Short mmCIF file of C-alpha atoms (C1' of nucleotides) in Angstrom, two decimals:
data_model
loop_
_atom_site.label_atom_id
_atom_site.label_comp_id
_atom_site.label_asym_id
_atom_site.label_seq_id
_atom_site.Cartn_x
_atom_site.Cartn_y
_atom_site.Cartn_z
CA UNK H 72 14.29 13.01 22.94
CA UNK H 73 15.98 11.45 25.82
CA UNK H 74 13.12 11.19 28.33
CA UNK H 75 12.54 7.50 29.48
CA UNK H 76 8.96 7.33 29.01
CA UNK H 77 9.22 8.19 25.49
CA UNK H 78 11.52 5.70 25.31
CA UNK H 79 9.99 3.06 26.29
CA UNK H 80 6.54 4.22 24.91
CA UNK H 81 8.11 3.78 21.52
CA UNK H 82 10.03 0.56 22.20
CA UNK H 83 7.14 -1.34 24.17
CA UNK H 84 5.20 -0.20 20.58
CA UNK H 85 7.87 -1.49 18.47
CA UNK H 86 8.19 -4.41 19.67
CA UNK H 87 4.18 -4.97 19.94
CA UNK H 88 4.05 -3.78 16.21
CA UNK H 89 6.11 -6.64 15.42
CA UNK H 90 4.52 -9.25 17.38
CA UNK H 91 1.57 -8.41 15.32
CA UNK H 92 3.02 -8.71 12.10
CA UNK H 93 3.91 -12.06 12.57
CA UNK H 94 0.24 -12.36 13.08
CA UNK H 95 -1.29 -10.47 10.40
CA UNK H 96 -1.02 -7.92 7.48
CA UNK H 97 -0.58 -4.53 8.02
CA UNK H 98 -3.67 -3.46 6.71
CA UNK H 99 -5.68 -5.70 9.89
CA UNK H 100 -3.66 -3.92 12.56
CA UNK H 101 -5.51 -1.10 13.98
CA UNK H 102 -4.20 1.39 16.80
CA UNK H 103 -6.66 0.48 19.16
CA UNK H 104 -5.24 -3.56 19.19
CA UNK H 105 -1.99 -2.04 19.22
CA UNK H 106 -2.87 -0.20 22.04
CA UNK H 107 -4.42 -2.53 24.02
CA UNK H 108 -1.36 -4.85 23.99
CA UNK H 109 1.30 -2.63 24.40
CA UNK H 110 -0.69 -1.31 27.88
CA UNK H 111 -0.74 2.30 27.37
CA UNK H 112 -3.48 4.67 26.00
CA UNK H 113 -4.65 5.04 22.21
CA UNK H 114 -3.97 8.57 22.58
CA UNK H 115 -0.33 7.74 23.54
CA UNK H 116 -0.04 6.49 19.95
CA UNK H 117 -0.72 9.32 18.11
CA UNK H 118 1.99 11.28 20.57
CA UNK H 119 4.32 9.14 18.53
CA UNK H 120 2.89 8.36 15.07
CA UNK H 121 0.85 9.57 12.57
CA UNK H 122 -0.62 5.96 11.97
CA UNK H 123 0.08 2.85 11.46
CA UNK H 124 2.07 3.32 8.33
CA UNK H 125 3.97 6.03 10.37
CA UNK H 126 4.63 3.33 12.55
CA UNK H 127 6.03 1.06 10.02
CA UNK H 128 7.84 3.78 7.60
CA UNK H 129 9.81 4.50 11.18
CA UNK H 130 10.86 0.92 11.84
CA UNK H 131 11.62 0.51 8.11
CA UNK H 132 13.85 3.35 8.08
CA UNK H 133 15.75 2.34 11.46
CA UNK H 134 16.62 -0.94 9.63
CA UNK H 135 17.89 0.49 6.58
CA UNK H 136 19.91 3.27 8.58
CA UNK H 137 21.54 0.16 10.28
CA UNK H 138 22.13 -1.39 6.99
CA UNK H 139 23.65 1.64 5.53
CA UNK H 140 26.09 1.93 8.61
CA UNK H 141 26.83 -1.51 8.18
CA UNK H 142 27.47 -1.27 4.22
CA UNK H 143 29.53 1.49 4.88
CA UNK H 144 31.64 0.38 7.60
CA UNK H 145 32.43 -2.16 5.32
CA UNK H 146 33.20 -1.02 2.02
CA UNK H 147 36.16 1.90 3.89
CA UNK H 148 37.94 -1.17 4.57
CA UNK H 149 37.48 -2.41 1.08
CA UNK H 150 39.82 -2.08 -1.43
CA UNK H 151 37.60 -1.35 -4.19
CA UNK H 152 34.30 -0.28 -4.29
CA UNK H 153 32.31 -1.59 -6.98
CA UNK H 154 28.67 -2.95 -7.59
CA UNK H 155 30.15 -6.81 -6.85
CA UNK H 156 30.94 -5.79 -3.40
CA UNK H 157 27.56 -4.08 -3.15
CA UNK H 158 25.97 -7.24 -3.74
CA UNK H 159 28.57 -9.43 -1.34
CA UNK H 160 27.57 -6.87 1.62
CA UNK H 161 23.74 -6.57 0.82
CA UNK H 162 22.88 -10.55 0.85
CA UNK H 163 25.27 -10.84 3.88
CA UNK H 164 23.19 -8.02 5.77
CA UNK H 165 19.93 -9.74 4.81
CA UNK H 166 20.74 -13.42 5.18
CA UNK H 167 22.20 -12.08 8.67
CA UNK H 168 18.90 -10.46 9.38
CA UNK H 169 16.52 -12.58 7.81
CA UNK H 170 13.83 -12.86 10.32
CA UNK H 171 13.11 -8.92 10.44
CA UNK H 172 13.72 -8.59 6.49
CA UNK H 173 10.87 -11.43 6.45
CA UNK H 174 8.78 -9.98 8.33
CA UNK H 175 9.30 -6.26 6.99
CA UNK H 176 9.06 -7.69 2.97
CA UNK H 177 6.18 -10.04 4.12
CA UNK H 178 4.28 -7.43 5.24
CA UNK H 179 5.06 -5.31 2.45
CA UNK H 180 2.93 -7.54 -0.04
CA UNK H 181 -0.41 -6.71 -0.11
CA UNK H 182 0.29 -3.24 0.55
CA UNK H 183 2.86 -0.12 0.69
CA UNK H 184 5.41 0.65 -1.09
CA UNK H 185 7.79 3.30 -0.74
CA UNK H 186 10.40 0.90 -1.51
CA UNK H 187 13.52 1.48 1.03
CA UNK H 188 15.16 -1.74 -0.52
CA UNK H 189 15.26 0.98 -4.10
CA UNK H 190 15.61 3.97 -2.85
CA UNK H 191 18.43 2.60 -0.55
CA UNK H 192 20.41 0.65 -3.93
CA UNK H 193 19.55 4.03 -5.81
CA UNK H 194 21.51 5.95 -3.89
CA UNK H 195 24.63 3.63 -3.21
CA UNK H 196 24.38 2.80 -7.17
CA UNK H 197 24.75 7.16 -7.78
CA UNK H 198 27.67 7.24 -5.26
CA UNK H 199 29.59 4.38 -7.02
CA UNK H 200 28.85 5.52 -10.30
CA UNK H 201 29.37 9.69 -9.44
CA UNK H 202 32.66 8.95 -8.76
CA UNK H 203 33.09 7.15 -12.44
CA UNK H 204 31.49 9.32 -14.63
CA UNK H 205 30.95 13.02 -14.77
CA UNK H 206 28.17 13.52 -17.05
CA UNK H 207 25.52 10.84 -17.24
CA UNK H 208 23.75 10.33 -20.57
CA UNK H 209 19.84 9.14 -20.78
CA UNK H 210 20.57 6.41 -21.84
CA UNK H 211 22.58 5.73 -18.78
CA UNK H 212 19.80 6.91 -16.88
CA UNK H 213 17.31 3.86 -17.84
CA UNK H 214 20.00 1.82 -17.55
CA UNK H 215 20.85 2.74 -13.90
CA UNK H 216 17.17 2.16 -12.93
CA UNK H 217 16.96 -0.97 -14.59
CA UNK H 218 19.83 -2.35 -13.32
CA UNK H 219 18.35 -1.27 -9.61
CA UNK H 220 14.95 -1.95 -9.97
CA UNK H 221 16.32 -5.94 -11.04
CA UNK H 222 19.02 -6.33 -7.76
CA UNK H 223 16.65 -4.67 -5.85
CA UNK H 224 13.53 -7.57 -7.07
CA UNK H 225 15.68 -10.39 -7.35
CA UNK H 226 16.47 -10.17 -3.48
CA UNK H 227 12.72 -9.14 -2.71
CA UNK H 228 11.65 -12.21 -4.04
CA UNK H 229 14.75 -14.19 -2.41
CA UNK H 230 13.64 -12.92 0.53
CA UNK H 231 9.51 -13.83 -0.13
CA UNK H 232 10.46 -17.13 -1.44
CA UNK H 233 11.98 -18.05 1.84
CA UNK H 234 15.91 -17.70 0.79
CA UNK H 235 15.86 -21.28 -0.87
CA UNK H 236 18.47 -21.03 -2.95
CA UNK H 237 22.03 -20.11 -0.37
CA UNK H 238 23.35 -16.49 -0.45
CA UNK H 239 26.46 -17.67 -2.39
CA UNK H 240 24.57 -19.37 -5.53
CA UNK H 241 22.32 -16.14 -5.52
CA UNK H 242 25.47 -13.84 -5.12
CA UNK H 243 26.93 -16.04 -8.27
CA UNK H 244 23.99 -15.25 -10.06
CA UNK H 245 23.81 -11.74 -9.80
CA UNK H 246 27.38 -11.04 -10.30
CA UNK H 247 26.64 -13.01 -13.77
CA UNK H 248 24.03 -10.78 -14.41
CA UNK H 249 25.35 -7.84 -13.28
CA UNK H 250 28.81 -8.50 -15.72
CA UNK H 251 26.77 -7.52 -18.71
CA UNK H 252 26.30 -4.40 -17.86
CA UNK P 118 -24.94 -9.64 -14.11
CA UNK P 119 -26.52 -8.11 -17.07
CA UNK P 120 -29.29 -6.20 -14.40
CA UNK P 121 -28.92 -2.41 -15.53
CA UNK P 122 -29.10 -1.40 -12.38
CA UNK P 123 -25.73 -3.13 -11.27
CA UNK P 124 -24.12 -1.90 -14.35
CA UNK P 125 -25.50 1.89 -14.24
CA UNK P 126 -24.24 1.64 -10.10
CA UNK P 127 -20.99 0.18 -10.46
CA UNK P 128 -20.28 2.76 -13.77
CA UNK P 129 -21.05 5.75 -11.53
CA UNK P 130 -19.12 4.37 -8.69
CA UNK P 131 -15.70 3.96 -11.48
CA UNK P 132 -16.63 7.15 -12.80
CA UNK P 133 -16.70 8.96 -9.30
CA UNK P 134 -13.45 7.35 -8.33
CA UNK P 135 -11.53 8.58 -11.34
CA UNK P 136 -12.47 11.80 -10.60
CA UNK P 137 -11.46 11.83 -6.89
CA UNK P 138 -7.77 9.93 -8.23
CA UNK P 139 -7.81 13.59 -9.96
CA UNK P 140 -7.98 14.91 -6.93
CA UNK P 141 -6.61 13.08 -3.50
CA UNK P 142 -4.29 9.88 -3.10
CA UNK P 143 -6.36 7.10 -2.80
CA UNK P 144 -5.64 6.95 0.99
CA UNK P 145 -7.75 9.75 1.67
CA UNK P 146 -10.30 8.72 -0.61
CA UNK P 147 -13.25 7.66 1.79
CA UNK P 148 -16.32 5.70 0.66
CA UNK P 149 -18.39 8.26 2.48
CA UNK P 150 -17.22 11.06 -0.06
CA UNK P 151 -17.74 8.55 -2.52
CA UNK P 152 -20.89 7.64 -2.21
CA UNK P 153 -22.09 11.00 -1.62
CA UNK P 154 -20.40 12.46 -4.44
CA UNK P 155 -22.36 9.51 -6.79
CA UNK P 156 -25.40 9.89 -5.49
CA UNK P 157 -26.04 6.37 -3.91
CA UNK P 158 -26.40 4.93 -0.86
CA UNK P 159 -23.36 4.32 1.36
CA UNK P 160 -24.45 0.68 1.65
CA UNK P 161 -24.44 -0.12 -1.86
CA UNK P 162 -20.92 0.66 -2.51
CA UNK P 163 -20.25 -2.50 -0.21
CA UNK P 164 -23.13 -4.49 -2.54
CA UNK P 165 -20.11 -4.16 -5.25
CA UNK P 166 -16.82 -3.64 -3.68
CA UNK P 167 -15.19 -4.68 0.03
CA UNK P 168 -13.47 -1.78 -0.02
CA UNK P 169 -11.69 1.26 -1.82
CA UNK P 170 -8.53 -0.64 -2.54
CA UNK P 171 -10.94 -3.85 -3.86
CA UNK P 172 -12.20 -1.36 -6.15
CA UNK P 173 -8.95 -0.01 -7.56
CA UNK P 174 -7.95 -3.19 -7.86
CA UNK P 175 -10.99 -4.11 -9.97
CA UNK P 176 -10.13 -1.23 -11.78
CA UNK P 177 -6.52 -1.69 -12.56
CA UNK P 178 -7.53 -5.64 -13.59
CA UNK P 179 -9.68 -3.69 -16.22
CA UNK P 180 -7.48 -1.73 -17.75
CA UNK P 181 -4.97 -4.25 -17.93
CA UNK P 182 -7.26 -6.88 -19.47
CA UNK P 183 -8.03 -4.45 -21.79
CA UNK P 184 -3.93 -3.96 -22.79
CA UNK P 185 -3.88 -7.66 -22.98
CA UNK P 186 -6.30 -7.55 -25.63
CA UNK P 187 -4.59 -5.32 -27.75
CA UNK P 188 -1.46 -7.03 -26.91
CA UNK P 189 -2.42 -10.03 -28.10
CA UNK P 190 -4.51 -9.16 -30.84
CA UNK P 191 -1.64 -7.56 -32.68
CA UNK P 192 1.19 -10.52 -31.42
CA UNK P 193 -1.08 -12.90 -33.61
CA UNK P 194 -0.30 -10.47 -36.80
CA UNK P 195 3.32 -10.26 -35.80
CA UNK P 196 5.63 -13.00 -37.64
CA UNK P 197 7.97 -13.20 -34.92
CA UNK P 198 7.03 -12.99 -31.09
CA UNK P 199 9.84 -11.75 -28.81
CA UNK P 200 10.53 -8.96 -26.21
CA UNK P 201 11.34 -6.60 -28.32
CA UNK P 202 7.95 -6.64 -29.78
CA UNK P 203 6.68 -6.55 -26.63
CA UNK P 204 8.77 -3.27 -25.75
CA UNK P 205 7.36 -1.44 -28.81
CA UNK P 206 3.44 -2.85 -28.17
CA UNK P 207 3.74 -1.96 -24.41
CA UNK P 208 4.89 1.23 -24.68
CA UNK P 209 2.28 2.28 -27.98
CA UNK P 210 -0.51 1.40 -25.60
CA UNK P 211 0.70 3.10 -22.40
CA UNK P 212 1.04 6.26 -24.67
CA UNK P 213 -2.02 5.87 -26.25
CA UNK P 214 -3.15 5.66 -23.01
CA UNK P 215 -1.07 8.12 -21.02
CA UNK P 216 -3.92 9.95 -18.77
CA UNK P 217 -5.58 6.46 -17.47
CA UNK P 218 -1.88 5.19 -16.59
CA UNK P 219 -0.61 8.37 -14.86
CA UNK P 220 -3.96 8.22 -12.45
CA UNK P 221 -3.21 4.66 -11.62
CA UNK P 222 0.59 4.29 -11.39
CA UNK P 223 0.55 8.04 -9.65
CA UNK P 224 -2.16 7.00 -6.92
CA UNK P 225 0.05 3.58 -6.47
CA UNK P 226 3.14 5.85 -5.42
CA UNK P 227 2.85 6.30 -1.56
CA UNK P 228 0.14 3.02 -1.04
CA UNK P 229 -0.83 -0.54 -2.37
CA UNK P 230 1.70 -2.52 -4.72
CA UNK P 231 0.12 -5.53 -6.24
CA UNK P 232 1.98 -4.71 -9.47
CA UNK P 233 0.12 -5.50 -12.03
CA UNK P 234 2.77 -4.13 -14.38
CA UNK P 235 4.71 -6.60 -12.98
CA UNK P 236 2.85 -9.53 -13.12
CA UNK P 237 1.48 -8.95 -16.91
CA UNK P 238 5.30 -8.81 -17.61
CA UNK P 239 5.78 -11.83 -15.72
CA UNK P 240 3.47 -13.69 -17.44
CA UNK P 241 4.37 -12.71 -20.77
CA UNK P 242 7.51 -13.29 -20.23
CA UNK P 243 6.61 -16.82 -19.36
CA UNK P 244 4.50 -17.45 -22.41
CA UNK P 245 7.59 -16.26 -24.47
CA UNK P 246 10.19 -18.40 -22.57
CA UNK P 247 7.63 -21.67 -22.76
CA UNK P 248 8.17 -22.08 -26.43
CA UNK P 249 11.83 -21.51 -26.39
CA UNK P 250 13.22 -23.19 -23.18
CA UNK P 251 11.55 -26.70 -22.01
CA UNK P 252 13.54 -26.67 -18.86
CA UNK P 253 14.18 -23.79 -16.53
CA UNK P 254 17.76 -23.72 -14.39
CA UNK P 255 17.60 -21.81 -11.12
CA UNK P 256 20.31 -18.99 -13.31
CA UNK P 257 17.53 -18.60 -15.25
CA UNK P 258 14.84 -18.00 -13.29
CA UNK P 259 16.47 -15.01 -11.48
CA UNK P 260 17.68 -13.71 -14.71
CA UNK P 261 13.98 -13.50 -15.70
CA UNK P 262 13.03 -11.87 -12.35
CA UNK P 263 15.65 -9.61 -12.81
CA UNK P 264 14.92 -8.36 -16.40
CA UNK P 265 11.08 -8.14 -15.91
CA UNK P 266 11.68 -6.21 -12.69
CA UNK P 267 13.98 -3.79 -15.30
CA UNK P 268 11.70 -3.11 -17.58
CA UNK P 269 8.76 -3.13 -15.42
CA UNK P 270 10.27 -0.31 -12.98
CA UNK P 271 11.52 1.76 -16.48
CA UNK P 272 7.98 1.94 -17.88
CA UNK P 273 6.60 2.80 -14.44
CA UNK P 274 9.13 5.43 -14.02
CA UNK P 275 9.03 6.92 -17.23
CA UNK P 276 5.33 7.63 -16.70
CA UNK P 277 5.47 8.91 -13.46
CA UNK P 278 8.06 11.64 -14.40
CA UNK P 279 5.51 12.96 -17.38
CA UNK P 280 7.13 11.07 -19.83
CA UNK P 281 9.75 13.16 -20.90
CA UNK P 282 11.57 11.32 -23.26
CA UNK P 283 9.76 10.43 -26.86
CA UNK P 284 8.32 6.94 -26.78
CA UNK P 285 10.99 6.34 -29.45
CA UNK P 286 14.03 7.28 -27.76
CA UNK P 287 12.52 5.14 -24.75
CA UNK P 288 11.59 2.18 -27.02
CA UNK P 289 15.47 2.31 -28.51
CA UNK P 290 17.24 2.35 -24.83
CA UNK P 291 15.04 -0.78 -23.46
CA UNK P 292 15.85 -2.67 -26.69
CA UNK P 293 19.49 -1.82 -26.20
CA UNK P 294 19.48 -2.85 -22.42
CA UNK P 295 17.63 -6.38 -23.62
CA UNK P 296 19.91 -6.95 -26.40
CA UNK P 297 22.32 -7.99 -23.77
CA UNK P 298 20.30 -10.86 -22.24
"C1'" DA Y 285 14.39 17.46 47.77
"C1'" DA Y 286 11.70 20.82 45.27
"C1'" DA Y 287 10.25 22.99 41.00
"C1'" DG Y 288 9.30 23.10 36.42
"C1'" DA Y 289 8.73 20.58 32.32
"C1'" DT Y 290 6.66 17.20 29.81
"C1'" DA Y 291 4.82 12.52 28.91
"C1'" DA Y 292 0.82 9.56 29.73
"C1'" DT Y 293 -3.92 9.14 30.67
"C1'" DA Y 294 -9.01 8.99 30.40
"C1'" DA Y 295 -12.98 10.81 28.40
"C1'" DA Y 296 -15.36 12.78 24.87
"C1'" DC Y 297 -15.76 14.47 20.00
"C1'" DA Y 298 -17.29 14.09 15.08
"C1'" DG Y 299 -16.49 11.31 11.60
"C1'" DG Y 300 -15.52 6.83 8.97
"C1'" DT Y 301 -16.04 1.52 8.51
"C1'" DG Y 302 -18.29 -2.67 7.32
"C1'" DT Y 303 -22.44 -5.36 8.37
"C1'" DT Y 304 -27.30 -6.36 9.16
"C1'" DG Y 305 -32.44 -6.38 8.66
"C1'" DA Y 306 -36.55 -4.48 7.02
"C1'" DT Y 307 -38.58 -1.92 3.20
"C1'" DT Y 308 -39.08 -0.02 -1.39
"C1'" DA Y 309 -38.22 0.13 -6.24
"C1'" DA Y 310 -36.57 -1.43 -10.61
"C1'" DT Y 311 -35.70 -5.22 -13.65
"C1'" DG Y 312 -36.05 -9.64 -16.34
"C1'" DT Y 313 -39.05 -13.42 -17.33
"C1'" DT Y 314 -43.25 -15.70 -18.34
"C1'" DA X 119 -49.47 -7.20 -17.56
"C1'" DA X 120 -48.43 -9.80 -13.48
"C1'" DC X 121 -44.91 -12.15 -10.87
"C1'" DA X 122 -40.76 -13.40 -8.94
"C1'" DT X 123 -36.12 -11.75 -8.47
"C1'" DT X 124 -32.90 -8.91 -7.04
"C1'" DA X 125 -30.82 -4.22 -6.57
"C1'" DA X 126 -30.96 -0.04 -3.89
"C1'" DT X 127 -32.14 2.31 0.25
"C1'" DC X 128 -32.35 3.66 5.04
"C1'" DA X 129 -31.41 3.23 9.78
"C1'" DA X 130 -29.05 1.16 13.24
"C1'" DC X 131 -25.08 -1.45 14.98
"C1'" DA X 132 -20.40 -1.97 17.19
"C1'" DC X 133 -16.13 -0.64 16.36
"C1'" DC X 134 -12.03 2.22 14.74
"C1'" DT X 135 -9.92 6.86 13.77
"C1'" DG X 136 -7.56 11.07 14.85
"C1'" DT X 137 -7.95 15.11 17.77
"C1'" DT X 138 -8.76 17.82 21.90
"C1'" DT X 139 -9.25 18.79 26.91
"C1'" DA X 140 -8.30 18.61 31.59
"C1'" DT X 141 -5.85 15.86 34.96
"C1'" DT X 142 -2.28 12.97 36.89
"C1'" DA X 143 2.23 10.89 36.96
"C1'" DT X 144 6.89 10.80 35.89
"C1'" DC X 145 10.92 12.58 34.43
"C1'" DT X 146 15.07 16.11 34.30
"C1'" DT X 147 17.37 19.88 36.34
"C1'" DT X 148 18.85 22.67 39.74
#
DNA sequence: AAAGATAATAAACAGGTGTTGATTAATGTT
DNA sequence: AACATTAATCAACACCTGTTTATTATCTTT
């Protein structure tokens, strides 16, 4: 996967995918449009991606393997790891980033949902809390995925709601929250 | 819209598209196979519905008027209104319930994510808060977000894994985890 | 620089979408 | 029972989808 042409096949498509989300939902963009703007064949799409929601699950996943290299960068040169520092790095990735995390969430409503933003806090919430406890109960089960499922909405909805309140009142908030537990 | 026609049509239509839920994610669910499979004319699918996702959505507004119903038929009966009485009603129904909520929460997974879970929540929780709270702080708002979010993404997950646990056992952790708020 | 590999293309395919207009049939109202 | 309303149907429309085929262009390797 080194050859130029693929290369910039998929980046000239990339970045025409995202010039049309700014425009419109997900659900309106056809390959054909796509197509047509980027300046290479329809067929050339489907070389690359299953569909449209290929397209996106691909982008989506780029950005949250960047996020994870950042987070993890990060937290080695931490002294403890803990779920307050999660939250520190997390709203400092996103408010860094906020005009692609608008764009990915925005799109998001209406339609989709894999949910990268769980899946990703899911995983880094089992790796902090593997190395705490061996066994985990049921009861801490329901607990982990409430916990996630309520970090992970709170920032959705930061993030929809056009980051109104500043990262450091919502990182406040969530570490108050987050205490209880 | 009492004409039998438009009542017999859009009931075959519902009844068709259960049965296909059965069968395929709703992404492969074409209106050509639907109509077919109903016995009606391509065209009047679109006399009722703009599409196959307008129609599950129709659907899922259904059922959920329906739990709100029972919801608040038996809140009225209730001396004291609060979430955990919510926790035990929600979960009866969804039980109660269990194939017509697997079908609609198991076609969500992989497309679409209005959430109605979450809004009804949402809202609920709003009606609740109303008579307690006059004013709102900004803390509290996202500690709202965050708990609905919780217990939204608990219910949903306990159905899609078969609901393992007993209702009970399920009913006793949320109340536990709410206790704290 | 030439050869071999492979990406991009255009054209055609059967199928689906959502809309329209003309026609037929069923329904509610008087 | 007759009439006006309105639902359902059918065929046709332009357009999109995902796949395949043969052909051309562009890359990587040697």
């Amino acid at each position: 996967m080194e050859d130029r042409r693929k290369i910039r096949t998929k980046r000239v498509i990339k970045e025409t995918f995202l010039d049309l989300l700014k425009e419109k939902e997900i659900n309106k963009i056809s390959v054909a449009e796509l197509a047509d703007r980027a300046d290479i064949g329809r067929g050339t799409f489907y070389l690359h991606y299953k569909d449209i929601y290929d397209l996106y699950e691909q982008f989506e996943n780029e950005i949250f393997d960047q996020l994870e290299v950042f987070y993890d960068n990060k937290i080695l040169n931490s002294s403890f790891s803990n779920v307050e520092k999660f939250v520190e790095l997390i709203i400092e990735y996103i408010f860094a980033n906020k005009e692609i995390f608008q764009i990915l969430i925005g799109s998001n409503k209406g339609i989709q949902n894999t949910n990268k933003f769980k899946e990703f806090f899911k995983k880094k919430e089992w790796e902090l809390s593997k190395s705490i406890n061996g066994e985990v109960s049921e009861y801490q089960k329901v607990e982990s995925a409430f916990t996630v499922a309520g970090v992970v909405s709170v920032l959705e909805e930061w993030v929809i709601e056009g980051m109104i309140i500043s990262p450091d009142e919502l990182e406040k908030y969530l570490k108050k929250i987050l205490l209880k537990f």
